[in-house]
Amino acid sequence: MRQHVNPLSNNFHQIEKIPSLIEMFGDSKFNLHLDVGCAAGDFLFDLALINPSWNYLGIEIRERLVKNAKLKVLEREIKNLYFLFGNANNILNDIQSKFIIKNVKSISFNFPDPWFKKRHYKRRVIQPEFINLLSSSLQKGSLIFIKTDVKDLFDYMDCTISSNFNFKKIDKKDFNYSESFNPSKVKTYREKYAIVKQLDIFERIYMKI
Ligand SMILES: C[S@@+](CC[C@H](N)C(=O)[O-])C[C@H]1O[C@@H](n2cnc3c(N)ncnc32)[C@H](O)[C@@H]1O
């Protein structure tokens, strides 16, 4: 089993220079989706190919995965996909990346690391301060998608986001996926595994109001 990276380690306090949207993408005016904890980026490679008029940005804390993903983007000359290495909390909290949160239409947290022990909850990527940051910087109408096969983590994430009154839950059956970042409901790597293993999948969508 993979050893989880401790996001609170000193290694991640420093973040790399964040390029502007113009430097990241061929057309910076396209709708922007951010995937937090994108691992090797398979999900985003699929999405970027299927939806060429959206831009996709992945943040991942495992440096080797980001290096490989960036090489693949260059080799394949993909213009609507970019990867950033680091702890998403530190990256998005940094003044350099304020423009990212201002411009994203949607953010996904797909199967985040669960950190089961209570004393490790602070390592979970969704934290109240992080949600406050998103709540104060996201444009109204922006969406947050959460998905996991761990019920306890789902309850924790749901409670953390719902405690912020600037987010309202969207009923999945009222949601029009065709206009979203993922109209064809592409599955993430972990999601495919969860389906094969017949695990329950818990998901929710929130809108900034
Ligand atoms: C269980 S994997 C899920 C990967 C992918 N989203 C999927 O659904 O297949 C969680 C990923 O989040 C990354 N991660 C964990 N904490 C992070 C953080 N604070 N910032 C960025 N990435 C993080 C991990 O390294 C790992 O690649």
mmCIF file of C-alpha atoms and ligand atoms in Angstrom:
data_model
loop_
_atom_site.group_PDB
_atom_site.id
_atom_site.type_symbol
_atom_site.label_atom_id
_atom_site.label_comp_id
_atom_site.label_asym_id
_atom_site.label_seq_id
_atom_site.Cartn_x
_atom_site.Cartn_y
_atom_site.Cartn_z
ATOM 1 C CA MET A 1 0.000 0.000 0.000
ATOM 2 C CA ARG A 2 1.226 3.516 -0.790
ATOM 3 C CA GLN A 3 2.620 5.540 2.109
ATOM 4 C CA HIS A 4 0.598 8.762 2.413
ATOM 5 C CA VAL A 5 2.568 11.993 2.177
ATOM 6 C CA ASN A 6 2.267 14.150 5.302
ATOM 7 C CA PRO A 7 1.131 17.511 3.885
ATOM 8 C CA LEU A 8 2.143 19.306 7.100
ATOM 9 C CA SER A 9 5.810 18.329 6.712
ATOM 10 C CA ASN A 10 8.287 21.242 6.420
ATOM 11 C CA ASN A 11 9.102 20.047 2.881
ATOM 12 C CA PHE A 12 5.911 21.637 1.607
ATOM 13 C CA HIS A 13 6.056 25.051 3.305
ATOM 14 C CA GLN A 14 7.870 26.574 0.333
ATOM 15 C CA ILE A 15 5.869 26.585 -2.875
ATOM 16 C CA GLU A 16 7.033 26.917 -6.461
ATOM 17 C CA LYS A 17 6.412 30.106 -8.432
ATOM 18 C CA ILE A 18 2.859 29.961 -9.770
ATOM 19 C CA PRO A 19 2.660 30.942 -13.453
ATOM 20 C CA SER A 20 -0.127 33.218 -14.694
ATOM 21 C CA LEU A 21 -3.128 31.660 -16.480
ATOM 22 C CA ILE A 22 -1.731 32.986 -19.765
ATOM 23 C CA GLU A 23 1.483 31.051 -19.144
ATOM 24 C CA MET A 24 -0.391 27.886 -18.135
ATOM 25 C CA PHE A 25 -2.919 27.606 -20.954
ATOM 26 C CA GLY A 26 -3.261 28.141 -24.702
ATOM 27 C CA ASP A 27 -6.448 30.150 -24.168
ATOM 28 C CA SER A 28 -6.705 31.509 -20.640
ATOM 29 C CA LYS A 29 -10.318 32.646 -21.165
ATOM 30 C CA PHE A 30 -11.732 29.114 -21.209
ATOM 31 C CA ASN A 31 -13.646 27.931 -18.130
ATOM 32 C CA LEU A 32 -11.200 26.677 -15.509
ATOM 33 C CA HIS A 33 -11.561 23.517 -13.395
ATOM 34 C CA LEU A 34 -9.224 22.685 -10.507
ATOM 35 C CA ASP A 35 -8.674 19.099 -9.311
ATOM 36 C CA VAL A 36 -7.068 18.884 -5.855
ATOM 37 C CA GLY A 37 -4.989 15.747 -5.205
ATOM 38 C CA CYS A 38 -4.930 14.700 -8.877
ATOM 39 C CA ALA A 39 -2.257 11.964 -8.426
ATOM 40 C CA ALA A 40 -0.801 11.064 -11.867
ATOM 41 C CA GLY A 41 -3.477 13.169 -13.550
ATOM 42 C CA ASP A 42 -5.129 10.387 -15.616
ATOM 43 C CA PHE A 43 -8.579 11.863 -14.936
ATOM 44 C CA LEU A 44 -7.457 15.313 -16.120
ATOM 45 C CA PHE A 45 -5.733 13.942 -19.245
ATOM 46 C CA ASP A 46 -9.026 12.258 -20.197
ATOM 47 C CA LEU A 47 -11.052 15.407 -19.467
ATOM 48 C CA ALA A 48 -8.668 17.738 -21.325
ATOM 49 C CA LEU A 49 -8.922 15.571 -24.434
ATOM 50 C CA ILE A 50 -12.709 15.238 -24.369
ATOM 51 C CA ASN A 51 -13.445 18.894 -23.474
ATOM 52 C CA PRO A 52 -11.008 21.070 -25.422
ATOM 53 C CA SER A 53 -12.837 24.298 -24.482
ATOM 54 C CA TRP A 54 -12.208 23.872 -20.743
ATOM 55 C CA ASN A 55 -8.899 24.422 -18.974
ATOM 56 C CA TYR A 56 -7.873 21.889 -16.304
ATOM 57 C CA LEU A 57 -5.439 22.488 -13.469
ATOM 58 C CA GLY A 58 -4.264 19.682 -11.167
ATOM 59 C CA ILE A 59 -2.525 20.100 -7.821
ATOM 60 C CA GLU A 60 -0.634 17.133 -6.376
ATOM 61 C CA ILE A 61 1.737 16.789 -3.434
ATOM 62 C CA ARG A 62 3.798 13.882 -4.851
ATOM 63 C CA GLU A 63 6.523 15.586 -6.885
ATOM 64 C CA ARG A 64 7.454 12.617 -9.098
ATOM 65 C CA LEU A 65 3.849 12.305 -10.305
ATOM 66 C CA VAL A 66 3.715 16.009 -11.188
ATOM 67 C CA LYS A 67 7.061 15.866 -13.042
ATOM 68 C CA ASN A 68 5.852 12.927 -15.139
ATOM 69 C CA ALA A 69 2.474 14.539 -15.815
ATOM 70 C CA LYS A 70 4.155 17.773 -16.941
ATOM 71 C CA LEU A 71 6.415 15.827 -19.323
ATOM 72 C CA LYS A 72 3.382 14.053 -20.807
ATOM 73 C CA VAL A 73 1.625 17.401 -21.338
ATOM 74 C CA LEU A 74 4.678 18.727 -23.233
ATOM 75 C CA GLU A 75 5.135 15.575 -25.324
ATOM 76 C CA ARG A 76 1.469 15.524 -26.315
ATOM 77 C CA GLU A 77 1.352 19.308 -26.821
ATOM 78 C CA ILE A 78 -1.776 19.640 -24.677
ATOM 79 C CA LYS A 79 -2.691 23.306 -24.261
ATOM 80 C CA ASN A 80 -5.603 23.083 -21.828
ATOM 81 C CA LEU A 81 -3.942 21.152 -18.988
ATOM 82 C CA TYR A 82 -1.465 22.215 -16.302
ATOM 83 C CA PHE A 83 -0.087 20.668 -13.113
ATOM 84 C CA LEU A 84 1.254 22.275 -9.939
ATOM 85 C CA PHE A 85 3.316 20.477 -7.325
ATOM 86 C CA GLY A 86 2.768 21.049 -3.589
ATOM 87 C CA ASN A 87 0.327 21.065 -0.703
ATOM 88 C CA ALA A 88 -2.905 22.488 -2.172
ATOM 89 C CA ASN A 89 -3.626 24.325 1.087
ATOM 90 C CA ASN A 90 -0.314 26.200 0.911
ATOM 91 C CA ILE A 91 -0.540 26.826 -2.826
ATOM 92 C CA LEU A 92 -4.037 28.286 -2.748
ATOM 93 C CA ASN A 93 -3.376 30.236 0.442
ATOM 94 C CA ASP A 94 -0.431 31.969 -1.193
ATOM 95 C CA ILE A 95 -0.903 35.465 -2.538
ATOM 96 C CA GLN A 96 0.609 34.364 -5.886
ATOM 97 C CA SER A 97 -2.340 32.125 -6.626
ATOM 98 C CA LYS A 98 -5.260 34.347 -5.627
ATOM 99 C CA PHE A 99 -6.067 34.636 -9.340
ATOM 100 C CA ILE A 100 -6.590 30.861 -9.565
ATOM 101 C CA ILE A 101 -9.420 30.823 -7.016
ATOM 102 C CA LYS A 102 -10.943 33.977 -8.560
ATOM 103 C CA ASN A 103 -11.075 32.311 -11.957
ATOM 104 C CA VAL A 104 -12.065 28.709 -11.253
ATOM 105 C CA LYS A 105 -15.574 27.669 -12.177
ATOM 106 C CA SER A 106 -15.313 24.432 -10.238
ATOM 107 C CA ILE A 107 -13.056 22.453 -7.896
ATOM 108 C CA SER A 108 -13.028 18.696 -7.327
ATOM 109 C CA PHE A 109 -11.754 16.735 -4.337
ATOM 110 C CA ASN A 110 -11.824 13.156 -5.569
ATOM 111 C CA PHE A 111 -11.093 10.435 -3.044
ATOM 112 C CA PRO A 112 -8.795 12.530 -0.835
ATOM 113 C CA ASP A 113 -6.443 10.715 1.548
ATOM 114 C CA PRO A 114 -8.670 9.705 4.503
ATOM 115 C CA TRP A 115 -6.221 9.998 7.438
ATOM 116 C CA PHE A 116 -8.327 7.704 9.630
ATOM 117 C CA LYS A 117 -6.796 8.486 13.026
ATOM 118 C CA LYS A 118 -8.343 11.441 14.807
ATOM 119 C CA ARG A 119 -4.951 12.960 15.615
ATOM 120 C CA HIS A 120 -4.241 13.014 11.855
ATOM 121 C CA TYR A 121 -7.467 14.781 10.814
ATOM 122 C CA LYS A 122 -5.487 18.018 10.483
ATOM 123 C CA ARG A 123 -3.658 16.389 7.547
ATOM 124 C CA ARG A 124 -6.901 16.060 5.597
ATOM 125 C CA VAL A 125 -6.898 18.398 2.641
ATOM 126 C CA ILE A 126 -10.320 19.900 3.441
ATOM 127 C CA GLN A 127 -9.935 22.082 6.524
ATOM 128 C CA PRO A 128 -12.268 24.819 7.850
ATOM 129 C CA GLU A 129 -9.656 27.528 7.086
ATOM 130 C CA PHE A 130 -9.300 26.223 3.535
ATOM 131 C CA ILE A 131 -13.066 26.313 3.013
ATOM 132 C CA ASN A 132 -13.170 29.866 4.432
ATOM 133 C CA LEU A 133 -10.503 30.862 1.941
ATOM 134 C CA LEU A 134 -12.512 29.365 -0.922
ATOM 135 C CA SER A 135 -15.686 30.928 0.380
ATOM 136 C CA SER A 136 -14.175 34.420 0.473
ATOM 137 C CA SER A 137 -12.434 34.213 -2.917
ATOM 138 C CA LEU A 138 -14.583 32.053 -5.224
ATOM 139 C CA GLN A 139 -17.043 33.803 -7.534
ATOM 140 C CA LYS A 140 -20.738 33.250 -6.807
ATOM 141 C CA GLY A 141 -22.029 30.207 -8.694
ATOM 142 C CA SER A 142 -18.677 28.367 -8.497
ATOM 143 C CA LEU A 143 -18.981 24.689 -7.606
ATOM 144 C CA ILE A 144 -17.178 22.298 -5.272
ATOM 145 C CA PHE A 145 -17.433 18.543 -5.948
ATOM 146 C CA ILE A 146 -16.460 16.003 -3.279
ATOM 147 C CA LYS A 147 -16.288 12.244 -3.767
ATOM 148 C CA THR A 148 -14.974 9.418 -1.560
ATOM 149 C CA ASP A 149 -15.529 5.773 -0.641
ATOM 150 C CA VAL A 150 -14.876 6.497 3.063
ATOM 151 C CA LYS A 151 -18.132 7.400 4.833
ATOM 152 C CA ASP A 152 -16.414 8.989 7.841
ATOM 153 C CA LEU A 153 -14.350 11.223 5.552
ATOM 154 C CA PHE A 154 -17.457 12.129 3.564
ATOM 155 C CA ASP A 155 -19.290 13.182 6.754
ATOM 156 C CA TYR A 156 -16.274 15.218 7.852
ATOM 157 C CA MET A 157 -15.961 16.998 4.469
ATOM 158 C CA ASP A 158 -19.714 17.563 4.232
ATOM 159 C CA CYS A 159 -19.846 18.998 7.748
ATOM 160 C CA THR A 160 -16.826 21.247 7.125
ATOM 161 C CA ILE A 161 -18.221 22.685 3.889
ATOM 162 C CA SER A 162 -21.824 22.929 5.129
ATOM 163 C CA SER A 163 -20.681 24.835 8.229
ATOM 164 C CA ASN A 164 -19.774 27.681 5.898
ATOM 165 C CA PHE A 165 -22.999 29.539 5.063
ATOM 166 C CA ASN A 166 -21.646 30.711 1.700
ATOM 167 C CA PHE A 167 -22.062 27.215 0.256
ATOM 168 C CA LYS A 168 -25.347 25.488 -0.507
ATOM 169 C CA LYS A 169 -25.796 21.825 -1.372
ATOM 170 C CA ILE A 170 -27.000 21.019 -4.867
ATOM 171 C CA ASP A 171 -29.242 18.019 -5.321
ATOM 172 C CA LYS A 172 -27.444 15.639 -7.702
ATOM 173 C CA LYS A 173 -30.639 14.897 -9.590
ATOM 174 C CA ASP A 174 -31.155 18.615 -10.323
ATOM 175 C CA PHE A 175 -27.598 19.021 -11.570
ATOM 176 C CA ASN A 176 -26.953 19.454 -15.271
ATOM 177 C CA TYR A 177 -23.654 17.683 -15.906
ATOM 178 C CA SER A 178 -23.677 18.597 -19.598
ATOM 179 C CA GLU A 179 -22.540 22.139 -18.767
ATOM 180 C CA SER A 180 -20.040 21.086 -16.128
ATOM 181 C CA PHE A 181 -16.308 20.366 -16.286
ATOM 182 C CA ASN A 182 -17.164 16.678 -16.704
ATOM 183 C CA PRO A 183 -20.132 16.292 -19.091
ATOM 184 C CA SER A 184 -19.334 12.656 -19.922
ATOM 185 C CA LYS A 185 -18.884 11.662 -16.267
ATOM 186 C CA VAL A 186 -15.301 10.469 -16.720
ATOM 187 C CA LYS A 187 -14.197 8.427 -13.691
ATOM 188 C CA THR A 188 -11.043 8.968 -11.651
ATOM 189 C CA TYR A 189 -8.467 6.218 -11.099
ATOM 190 C CA ARG A 190 -9.656 5.544 -7.553
ATOM 191 C CA GLU A 191 -13.298 5.719 -8.607
ATOM 192 C CA LYS A 192 -12.759 2.941 -11.186
ATOM 193 C CA TYR A 193 -11.159 0.835 -8.440
ATOM 194 C CA ALA A 194 -14.066 1.547 -6.052
ATOM 195 C CA ILE A 195 -16.557 0.503 -8.745
ATOM 196 C CA VAL A 196 -14.706 -2.763 -9.493
ATOM 197 C CA LYS A 197 -14.547 -3.530 -5.748
ATOM 198 C CA GLN A 198 -18.243 -2.571 -5.396
ATOM 199 C CA LEU A 199 -17.479 -0.033 -2.673
ATOM 200 C CA ASP A 200 -20.075 2.604 -1.802
ATOM 201 C CA ILE A 201 -19.252 6.000 -3.267
ATOM 202 C CA PHE A 202 -20.381 9.138 -1.434
ATOM 203 C CA GLU A 203 -20.507 12.407 -3.319
ATOM 204 C CA ARG A 204 -21.916 15.911 -3.077
ATOM 205 C CA ILE A 205 -21.900 19.170 -4.985
ATOM 206 C CA TYR A 206 -21.906 22.636 -3.355
ATOM 207 C CA MET A 207 -22.440 26.046 -4.906
ATOM 208 C CA LYS A 208 -20.966 29.306 -3.670
ATOM 209 C CA ILE A 209 -23.907 31.656 -3.088
HETATM 210 C C1 LIG B 1 -6.315 8.648 -2.729
HETATM 211 S S1 LIG B 1 -5.492 9.620 -3.895
HETATM 212 C C2 LIG B 1 -6.789 9.985 -5.071
HETATM 213 C C3 LIG B 1 -6.256 10.379 -6.409
HETATM 214 C C4 LIG B 1 -7.288 10.810 -7.451
HETATM 215 N N1 LIG B 1 -7.960 12.028 -7.066
HETATM 216 C C5 LIG B 1 -8.293 9.716 -7.728
HETATM 217 O O1 LIG B 1 -9.488 9.911 -7.449
HETATM 218 O O2 LIG B 1 -7.891 8.671 -8.250
HETATM 219 C C6 LIG B 1 -5.297 11.213 -3.074
HETATM 220 C C7 LIG B 1 -4.227 12.071 -3.738
HETATM 221 O O3 LIG B 1 -4.191 13.338 -3.092
HETATM 222 C C8 LIG B 1 -2.829 13.738 -2.918
HETATM 223 N N2 LIG B 1 -2.807 14.707 -1.801
HETATM 224 C C9 LIG B 1 -3.028 14.448 -0.498
HETATM 225 N N3 LIG B 1 -2.982 15.582 0.232
HETATM 226 C C10 LIG B 1 -2.717 16.592 -0.650
HETATM 227 C C11 LIG B 1 -2.549 17.993 -0.500
HETATM 228 N N4 LIG B 1 -2.641 18.585 0.705
HETATM 229 N N5 LIG B 1 -2.297 18.729 -1.592
HETATM 230 C C12 LIG B 1 -2.198 18.131 -2.811
HETATM 231 N N6 LIG B 1 -2.348 16.805 -3.030
HETATM 232 C C13 LIG B 1 -2.617 16.037 -1.950
HETATM 233 C C14 LIG B 1 -2.119 12.429 -2.627
HETATM 234 O O4 LIG B 1 -0.726 12.486 -2.831
HETATM 235 C C15 LIG B 1 -2.825 11.495 -3.619
HETATM 236 O O5 LIG B 1 -2.199 11.488 -4.889
#
